[in-house]
Short mmCIF file of C-alpha atoms in Angstrom, two decimals:
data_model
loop_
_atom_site.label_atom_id
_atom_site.label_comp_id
_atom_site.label_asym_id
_atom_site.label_seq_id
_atom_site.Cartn_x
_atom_site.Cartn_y
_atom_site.Cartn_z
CA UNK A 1 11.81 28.78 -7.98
CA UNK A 2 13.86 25.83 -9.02
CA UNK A 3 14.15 22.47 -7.64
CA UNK A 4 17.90 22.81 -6.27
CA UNK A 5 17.09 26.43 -4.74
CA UNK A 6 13.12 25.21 -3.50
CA UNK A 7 15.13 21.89 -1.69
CA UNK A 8 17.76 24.65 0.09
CA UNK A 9 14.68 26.41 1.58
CA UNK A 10 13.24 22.98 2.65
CA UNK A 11 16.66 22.14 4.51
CA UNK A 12 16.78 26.05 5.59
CA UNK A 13 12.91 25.64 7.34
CA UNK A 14 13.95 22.18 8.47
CA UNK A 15 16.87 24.04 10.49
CA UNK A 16 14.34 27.41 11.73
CA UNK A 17 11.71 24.30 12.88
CA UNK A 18 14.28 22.12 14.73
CA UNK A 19 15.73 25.23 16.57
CA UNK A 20 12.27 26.33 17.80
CA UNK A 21 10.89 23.03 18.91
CA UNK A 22 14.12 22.43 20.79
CA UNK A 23 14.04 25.92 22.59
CA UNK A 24 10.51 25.07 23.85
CA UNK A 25 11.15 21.55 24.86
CA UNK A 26 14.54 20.71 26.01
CA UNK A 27 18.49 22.21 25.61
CA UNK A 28 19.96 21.28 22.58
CA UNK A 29 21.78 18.17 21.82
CA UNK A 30 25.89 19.48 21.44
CA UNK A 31 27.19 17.61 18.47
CA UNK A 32 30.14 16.50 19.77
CA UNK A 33 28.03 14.54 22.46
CA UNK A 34 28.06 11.84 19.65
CA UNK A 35 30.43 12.08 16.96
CA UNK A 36 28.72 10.19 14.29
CA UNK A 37 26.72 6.70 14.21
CA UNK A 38 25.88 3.56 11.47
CA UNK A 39 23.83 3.12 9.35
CA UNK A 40 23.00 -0.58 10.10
CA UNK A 41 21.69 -1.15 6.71
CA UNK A 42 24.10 0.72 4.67
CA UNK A 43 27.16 1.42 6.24
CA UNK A 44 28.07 4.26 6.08
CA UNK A 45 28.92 7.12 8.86
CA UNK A 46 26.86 9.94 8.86
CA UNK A 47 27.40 12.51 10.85
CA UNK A 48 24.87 12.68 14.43
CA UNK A 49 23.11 15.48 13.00
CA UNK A 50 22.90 15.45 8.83
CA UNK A 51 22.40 12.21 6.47
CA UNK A 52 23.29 11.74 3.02
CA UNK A 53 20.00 9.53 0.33
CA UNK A 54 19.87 6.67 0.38
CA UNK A 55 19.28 5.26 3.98
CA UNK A 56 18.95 1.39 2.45
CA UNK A 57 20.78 1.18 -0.26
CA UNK A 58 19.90 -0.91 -3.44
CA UNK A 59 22.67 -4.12 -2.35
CA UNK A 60 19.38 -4.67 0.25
CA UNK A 61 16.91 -4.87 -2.49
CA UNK A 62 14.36 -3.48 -0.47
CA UNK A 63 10.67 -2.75 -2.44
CA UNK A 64 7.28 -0.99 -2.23
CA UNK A 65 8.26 0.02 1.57
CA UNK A 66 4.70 0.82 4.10
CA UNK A 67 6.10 2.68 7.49
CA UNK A 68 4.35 2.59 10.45
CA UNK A 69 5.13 3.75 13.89
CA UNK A 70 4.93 0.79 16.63
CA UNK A 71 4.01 1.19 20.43
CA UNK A 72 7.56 0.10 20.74
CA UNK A 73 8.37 3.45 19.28
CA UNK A 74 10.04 2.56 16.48
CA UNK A 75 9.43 3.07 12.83
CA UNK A 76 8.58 -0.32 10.93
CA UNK A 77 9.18 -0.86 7.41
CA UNK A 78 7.92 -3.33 5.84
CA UNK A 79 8.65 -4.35 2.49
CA UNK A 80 7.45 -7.36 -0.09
CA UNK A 81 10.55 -10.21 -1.40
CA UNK A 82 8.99 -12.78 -3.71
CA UNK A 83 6.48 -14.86 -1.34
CA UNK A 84 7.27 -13.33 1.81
CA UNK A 85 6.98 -10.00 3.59
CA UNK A 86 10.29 -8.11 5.56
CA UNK A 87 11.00 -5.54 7.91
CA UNK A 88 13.47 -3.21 9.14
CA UNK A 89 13.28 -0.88 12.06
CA UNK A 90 14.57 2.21 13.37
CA UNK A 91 13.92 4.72 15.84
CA UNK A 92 15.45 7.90 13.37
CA UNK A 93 14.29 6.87 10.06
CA UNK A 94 17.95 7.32 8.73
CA UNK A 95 19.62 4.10 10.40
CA UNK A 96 17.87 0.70 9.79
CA UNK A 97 18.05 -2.80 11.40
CA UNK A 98 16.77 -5.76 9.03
CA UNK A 99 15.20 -8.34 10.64
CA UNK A 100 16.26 -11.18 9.83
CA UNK A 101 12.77 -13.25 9.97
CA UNK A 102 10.16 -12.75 7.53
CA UNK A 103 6.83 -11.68 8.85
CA UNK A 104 4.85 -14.15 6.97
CA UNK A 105 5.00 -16.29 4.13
CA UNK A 106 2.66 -16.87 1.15
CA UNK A 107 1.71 -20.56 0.71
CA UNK A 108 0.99 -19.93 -3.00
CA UNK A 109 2.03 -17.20 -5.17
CA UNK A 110 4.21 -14.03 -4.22
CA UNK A 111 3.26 -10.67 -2.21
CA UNK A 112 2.94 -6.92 -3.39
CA UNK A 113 2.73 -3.93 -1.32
CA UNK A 114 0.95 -3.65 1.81
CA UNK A 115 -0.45 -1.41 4.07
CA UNK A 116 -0.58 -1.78 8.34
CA UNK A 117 -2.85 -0.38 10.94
CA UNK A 118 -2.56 -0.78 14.85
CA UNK A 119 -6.07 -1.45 16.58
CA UNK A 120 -5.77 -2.06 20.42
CA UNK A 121 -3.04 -4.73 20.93
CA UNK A 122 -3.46 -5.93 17.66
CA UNK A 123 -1.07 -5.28 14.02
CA UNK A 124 -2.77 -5.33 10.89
CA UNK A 125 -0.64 -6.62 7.96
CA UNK A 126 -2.83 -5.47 5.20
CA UNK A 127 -1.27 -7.64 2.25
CA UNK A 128 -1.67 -7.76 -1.46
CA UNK A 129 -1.61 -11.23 -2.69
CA UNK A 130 -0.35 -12.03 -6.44
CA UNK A 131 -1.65 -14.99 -7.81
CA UNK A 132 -1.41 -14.12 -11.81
CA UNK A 133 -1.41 -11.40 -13.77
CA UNK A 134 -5.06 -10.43 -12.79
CA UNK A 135 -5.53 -12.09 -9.63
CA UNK A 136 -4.08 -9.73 -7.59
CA UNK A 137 -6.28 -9.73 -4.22
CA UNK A 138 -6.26 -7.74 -0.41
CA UNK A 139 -6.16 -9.78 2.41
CA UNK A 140 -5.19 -8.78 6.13
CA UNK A 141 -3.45 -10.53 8.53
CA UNK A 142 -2.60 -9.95 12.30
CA UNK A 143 -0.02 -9.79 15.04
CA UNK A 144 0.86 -9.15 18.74
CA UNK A 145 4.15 -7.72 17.27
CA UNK A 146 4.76 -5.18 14.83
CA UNK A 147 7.33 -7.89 13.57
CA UNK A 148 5.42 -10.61 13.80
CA UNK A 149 4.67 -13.19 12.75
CA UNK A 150 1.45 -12.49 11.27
CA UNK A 151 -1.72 -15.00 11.03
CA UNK A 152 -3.87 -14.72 7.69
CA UNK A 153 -7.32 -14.13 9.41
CA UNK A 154 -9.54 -12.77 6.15
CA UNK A 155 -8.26 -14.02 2.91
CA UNK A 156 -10.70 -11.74 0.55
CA UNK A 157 -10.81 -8.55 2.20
CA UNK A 158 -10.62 -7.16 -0.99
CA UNK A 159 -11.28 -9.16 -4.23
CA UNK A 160 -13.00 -7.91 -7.13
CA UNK A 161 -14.17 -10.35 -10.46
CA UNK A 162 -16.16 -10.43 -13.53
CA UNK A 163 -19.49 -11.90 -14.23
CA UNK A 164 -17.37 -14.45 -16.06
CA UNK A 165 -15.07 -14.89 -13.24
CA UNK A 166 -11.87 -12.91 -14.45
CA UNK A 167 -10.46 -11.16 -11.30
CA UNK A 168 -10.15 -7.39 -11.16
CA UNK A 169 -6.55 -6.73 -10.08
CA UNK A 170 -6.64 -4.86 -6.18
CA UNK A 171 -3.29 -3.53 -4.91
CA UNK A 172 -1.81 -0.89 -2.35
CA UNK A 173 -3.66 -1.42 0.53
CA UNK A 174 -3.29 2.01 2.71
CA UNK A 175 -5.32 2.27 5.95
CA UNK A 176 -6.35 5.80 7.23
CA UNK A 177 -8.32 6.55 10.20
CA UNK A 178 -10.16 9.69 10.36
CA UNK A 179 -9.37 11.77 13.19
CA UNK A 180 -12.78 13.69 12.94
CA UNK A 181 -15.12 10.47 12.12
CA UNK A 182 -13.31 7.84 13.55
CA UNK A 183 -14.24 6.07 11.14
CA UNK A 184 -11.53 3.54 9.42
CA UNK A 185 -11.39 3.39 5.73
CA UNK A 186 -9.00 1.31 3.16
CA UNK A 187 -7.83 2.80 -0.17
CA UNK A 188 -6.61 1.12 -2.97
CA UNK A 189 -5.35 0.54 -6.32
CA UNK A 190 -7.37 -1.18 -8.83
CA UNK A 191 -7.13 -2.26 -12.61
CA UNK A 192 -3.37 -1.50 -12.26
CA UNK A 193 -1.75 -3.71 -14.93
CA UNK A 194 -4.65 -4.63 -17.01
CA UNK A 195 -5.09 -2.12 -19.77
CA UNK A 196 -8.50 -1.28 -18.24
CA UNK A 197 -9.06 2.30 -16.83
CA UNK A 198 -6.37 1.99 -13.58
CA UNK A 199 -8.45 3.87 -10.80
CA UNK A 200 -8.01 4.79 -6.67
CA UNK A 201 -10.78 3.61 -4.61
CA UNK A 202 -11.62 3.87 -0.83
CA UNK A 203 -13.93 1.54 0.96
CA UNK A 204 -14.60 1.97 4.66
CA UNK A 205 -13.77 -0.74 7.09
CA UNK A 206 -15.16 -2.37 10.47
CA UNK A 207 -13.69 -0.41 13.40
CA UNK A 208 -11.34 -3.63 14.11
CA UNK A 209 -10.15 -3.43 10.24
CA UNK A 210 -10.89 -6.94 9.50
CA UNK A 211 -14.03 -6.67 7.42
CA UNK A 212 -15.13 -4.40 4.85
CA UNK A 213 -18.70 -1.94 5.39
CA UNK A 214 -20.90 -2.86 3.32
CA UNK A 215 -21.75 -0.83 -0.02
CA UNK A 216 -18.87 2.03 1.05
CA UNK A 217 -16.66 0.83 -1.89
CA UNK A 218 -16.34 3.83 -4.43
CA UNK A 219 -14.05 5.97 -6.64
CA UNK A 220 -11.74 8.39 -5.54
CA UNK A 221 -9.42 9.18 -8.31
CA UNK A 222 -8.20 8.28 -12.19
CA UNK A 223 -6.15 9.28 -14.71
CA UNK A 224 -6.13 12.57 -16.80
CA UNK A 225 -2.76 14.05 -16.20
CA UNK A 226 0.18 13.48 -18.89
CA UNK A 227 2.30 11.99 -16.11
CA UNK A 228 0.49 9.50 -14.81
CA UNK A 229 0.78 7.91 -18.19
CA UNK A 230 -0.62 4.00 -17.77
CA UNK A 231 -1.48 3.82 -13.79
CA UNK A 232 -2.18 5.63 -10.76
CA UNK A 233 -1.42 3.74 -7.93
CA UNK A 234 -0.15 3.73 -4.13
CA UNK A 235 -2.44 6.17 -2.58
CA UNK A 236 -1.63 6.88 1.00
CA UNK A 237 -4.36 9.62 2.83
CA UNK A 238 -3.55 12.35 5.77
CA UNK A 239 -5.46 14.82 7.71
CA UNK A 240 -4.08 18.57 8.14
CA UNK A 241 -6.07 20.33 10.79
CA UNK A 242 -5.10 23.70 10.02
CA UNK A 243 -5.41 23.29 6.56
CA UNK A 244 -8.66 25.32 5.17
CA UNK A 245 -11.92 23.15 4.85
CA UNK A 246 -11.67 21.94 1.17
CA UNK A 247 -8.37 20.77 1.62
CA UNK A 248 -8.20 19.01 4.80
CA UNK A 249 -7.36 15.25 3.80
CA UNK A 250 -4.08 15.31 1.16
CA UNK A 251 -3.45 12.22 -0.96
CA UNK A 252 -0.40 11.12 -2.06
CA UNK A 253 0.10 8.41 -5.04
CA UNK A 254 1.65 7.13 -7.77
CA UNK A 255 1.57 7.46 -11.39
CA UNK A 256 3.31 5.64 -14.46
CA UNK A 257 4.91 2.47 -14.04
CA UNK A 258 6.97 1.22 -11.25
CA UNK A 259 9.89 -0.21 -13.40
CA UNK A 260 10.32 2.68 -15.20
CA UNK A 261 12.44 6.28 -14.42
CA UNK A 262 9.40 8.25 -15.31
CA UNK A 263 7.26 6.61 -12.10
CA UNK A 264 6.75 9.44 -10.05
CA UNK A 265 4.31 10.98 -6.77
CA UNK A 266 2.15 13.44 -6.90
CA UNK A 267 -0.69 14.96 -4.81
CA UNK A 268 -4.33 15.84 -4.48
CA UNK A 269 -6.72 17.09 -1.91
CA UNK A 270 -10.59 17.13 -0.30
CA UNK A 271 -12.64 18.31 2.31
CA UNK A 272 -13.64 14.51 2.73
CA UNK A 273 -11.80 11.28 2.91
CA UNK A 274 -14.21 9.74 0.64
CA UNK A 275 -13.48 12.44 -1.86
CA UNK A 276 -13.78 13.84 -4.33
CA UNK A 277 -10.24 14.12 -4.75
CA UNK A 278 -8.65 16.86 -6.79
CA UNK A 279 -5.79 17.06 -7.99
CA UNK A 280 -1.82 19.52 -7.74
CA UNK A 281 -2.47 21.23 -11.10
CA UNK A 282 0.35 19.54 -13.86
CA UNK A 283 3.31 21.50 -14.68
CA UNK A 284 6.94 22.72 -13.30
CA UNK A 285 5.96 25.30 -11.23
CA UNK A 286 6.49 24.48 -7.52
CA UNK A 287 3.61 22.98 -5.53
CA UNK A 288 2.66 21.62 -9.23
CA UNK A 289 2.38 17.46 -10.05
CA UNK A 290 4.00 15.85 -9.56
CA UNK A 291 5.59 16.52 -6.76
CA UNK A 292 8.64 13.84 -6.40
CA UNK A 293 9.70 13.15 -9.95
CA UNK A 294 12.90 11.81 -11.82
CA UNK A 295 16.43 14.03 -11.38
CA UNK A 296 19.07 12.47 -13.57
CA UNK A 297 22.04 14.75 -12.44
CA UNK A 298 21.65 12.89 -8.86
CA UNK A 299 21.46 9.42 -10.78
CA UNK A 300 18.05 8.95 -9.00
CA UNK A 301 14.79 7.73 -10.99
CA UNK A 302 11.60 6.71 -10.12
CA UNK A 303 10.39 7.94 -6.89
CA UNK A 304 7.67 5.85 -5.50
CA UNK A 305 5.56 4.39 -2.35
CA UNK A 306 5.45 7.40 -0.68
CA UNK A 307 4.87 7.21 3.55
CA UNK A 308 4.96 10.23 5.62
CA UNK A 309 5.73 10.78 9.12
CA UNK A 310 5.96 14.12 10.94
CA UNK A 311 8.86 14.44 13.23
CA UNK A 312 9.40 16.37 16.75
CA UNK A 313 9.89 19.25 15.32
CA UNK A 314 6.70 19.33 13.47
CA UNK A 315 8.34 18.39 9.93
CA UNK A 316 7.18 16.36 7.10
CA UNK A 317 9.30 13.63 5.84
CA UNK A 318 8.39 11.54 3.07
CA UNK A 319 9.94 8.10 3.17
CA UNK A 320 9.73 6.06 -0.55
CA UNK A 321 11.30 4.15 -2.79
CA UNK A 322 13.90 5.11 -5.14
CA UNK A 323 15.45 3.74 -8.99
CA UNK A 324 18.77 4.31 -8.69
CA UNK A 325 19.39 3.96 -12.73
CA UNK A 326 17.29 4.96 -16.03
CA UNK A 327 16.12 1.81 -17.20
CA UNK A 328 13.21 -0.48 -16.98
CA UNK A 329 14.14 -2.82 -13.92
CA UNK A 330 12.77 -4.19 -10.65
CA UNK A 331 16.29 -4.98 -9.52
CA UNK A 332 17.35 -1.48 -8.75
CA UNK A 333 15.39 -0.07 -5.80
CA UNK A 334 16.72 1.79 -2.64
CA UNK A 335 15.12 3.85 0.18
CA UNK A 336 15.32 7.53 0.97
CA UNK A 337 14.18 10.17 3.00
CA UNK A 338 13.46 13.65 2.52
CA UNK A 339 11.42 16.78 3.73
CA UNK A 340 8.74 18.15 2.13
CA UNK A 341 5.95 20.87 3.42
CA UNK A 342 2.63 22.21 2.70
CA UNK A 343 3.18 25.92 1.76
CA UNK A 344 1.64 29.57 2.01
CA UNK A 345 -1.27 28.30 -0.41
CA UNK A 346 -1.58 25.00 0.98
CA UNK A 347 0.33 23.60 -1.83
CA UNK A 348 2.93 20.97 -1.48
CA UNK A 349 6.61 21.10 -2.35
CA UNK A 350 9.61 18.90 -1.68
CA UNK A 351 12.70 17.37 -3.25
CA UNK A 352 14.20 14.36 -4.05
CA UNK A 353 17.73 13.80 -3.28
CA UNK A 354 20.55 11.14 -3.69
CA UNK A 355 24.11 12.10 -2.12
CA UNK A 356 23.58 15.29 -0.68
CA UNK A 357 24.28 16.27 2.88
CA UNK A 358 20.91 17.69 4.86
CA UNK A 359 19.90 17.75 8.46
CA UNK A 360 18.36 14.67 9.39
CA UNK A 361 14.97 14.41 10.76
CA UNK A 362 14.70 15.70 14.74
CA UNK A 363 13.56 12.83 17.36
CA UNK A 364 13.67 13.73 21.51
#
């Protein structure tokens, strides 16, 4: 199956899921009860039930985007802009509202990605703070609000150095807690940058998600695939119940390098959160790695960051970070958002799109 005909039998499930879960929970919304709504952060009209990639464009220069779900009900996106982190927010994941204050500010340095985690009352702002080349360290910070502001409250979650005091680089904080355990656990990027055997790494945190457990910190995944070329990087972890035993907890992540067309996601699996991990076998077929990759015909490069949220009507929707030309450049980023699924052997599949018309995600 090719991409173009495997992304029209995405679209075509999307439509068979949205119908059901609306004939078991309420009457069906008549389009012509709204005739079309804004996009607040690109401005264009969409119509009330399909949306056209991207959903911020590149003019708002968003980056490595983390979404998380507030008890406001709203969808937060948070993003990194030199030494300070941003948001937008939206309750459809296709029309976005900057806000106009930054959650917090870096009093030295800049910020990378982050990752978030809601415990009680309480926002985590899991950040990644850039201080050189190397010294790229985790910290987390908290809030009342899921927009802030946030108050630094351990500095060195995560920092990692040499006997001789060179720092380890640790990026791409993602927090996952474990339905069955309960237990919380970090993952992360580490060595990305340096030359040095890039790895993904998970260590398990305090219930709160303010301190690290002691001696959990270990290995989850590296690099032997052609794709991944010089990094792996962004891992983000979910749980599928009815998924069989060894494949229970799906990762998500990055490989190859963010500036360039050829960054791309891919997938892996476990029977454990703390691995092992094992990877989508590498090729074209579908439900091979990776799984988001590069289509030039649509003008869009570089998929990247990947977040997922399920919608009402039970389907996956990965929202990441586009390059929205071929070459090597930080200054080119957008966001999109588009429907992917596990399949009849538990494999993965999805499509990236830019510019073409698909039913957008279903919300009650």
């Amino acid at each position: 199956m090719n991409r173009t005909k495997l992304w029209l039998a995405v679209a075509c499930l999307g439509i068979l899921q949205s119908s059901c879960k609306r004939n078991e929970t309420s009457e069906p919304q008549s389009p012509t009860e709204v005739s079309g709504t804004k996009n607040a952060a690109s401005g264009n009209t969409v119509s009330a039930l399909t949306f056209q990639n991207t959903v911020i464009p590149v003019a708002s220069n968003p980056k490595d985007p983390q979404v998380f779900r507030a008890a406001d009900g709203k969808f937060w996106l948070v993003h990194p802009d030199d030494n300070k982190y941003y948001a937008y927010h939206s309750t459809d994941l296709i029309n976005w509202t900057k806000q106009s204050a930054a959650l917090m500010t870096a009093s030295t340095g800049t910020f990378w990605s982050s990752g978030s985690y809601k415990y009680n009352s309480t926002y985590n702002l899991y950040f990644t703070a850039n201080n050189g080349q190397l010294k790229k360290t985790i910290g987390v910070a908290t809030s009342t609000s899921p927009g802030g502001p946030y108050t630094v409250v351990n500095s060195s979650l995560m920092v990692k150095q040499q006997t001789d005091g060179t720092y380890i680089p640790c990026i791409d904080p993602s927090v996952f807690k474990d339905p069955v355990s309960g237990k919380l656990y970090m993952y992360y990027a580490r060595n990305v940058g340096s030359g040095t055997d890039p790895d993904l790494r998970v260590v398990e945190l305090t219930a709160n998600g303010l301190n690290k457990v002691s001696n959990t910190d270990q290995q989850v995944l590296t690099i032997n695939q052609s794709w991944e070329n010089i990094n792996v990087e962004h891992p983000l972890v979910y749980y599928a119940s009815n998924a069989p035993v060894s494949r229970r907890y799906y990762m998500l992540y990055n490989g190859s390098g963010g500036a360039l067309a050829r960054y791309a996601i891919g997938y892996a699996w476990s029977s454990s959160p703390t691995g092992p991990f094992t990877k989508a076998p590498e090729g074209t077929a579908v439900g091979n790695n990776p799984l988001f990759q590069q289509d030039p015909t649509q003008n869009l490069y570089g998929p990247g960051s990947p977040n997922r949220v399920v919608d009402d009507a039970g389907t996956m929707w990965m929202i990441y970070r586009i390059k929205t030309t071929a070459g090597e450049s930080w200054s080119d980023r957008a966001i999109s958002v588009d429907p992917f699924l596990r399949n009849g052997d538990n494999d993965l599949e999805g499509t990236p799109t830019r510019g073409i018309t698909q039913n957008r995600p279903v919300f009650f």
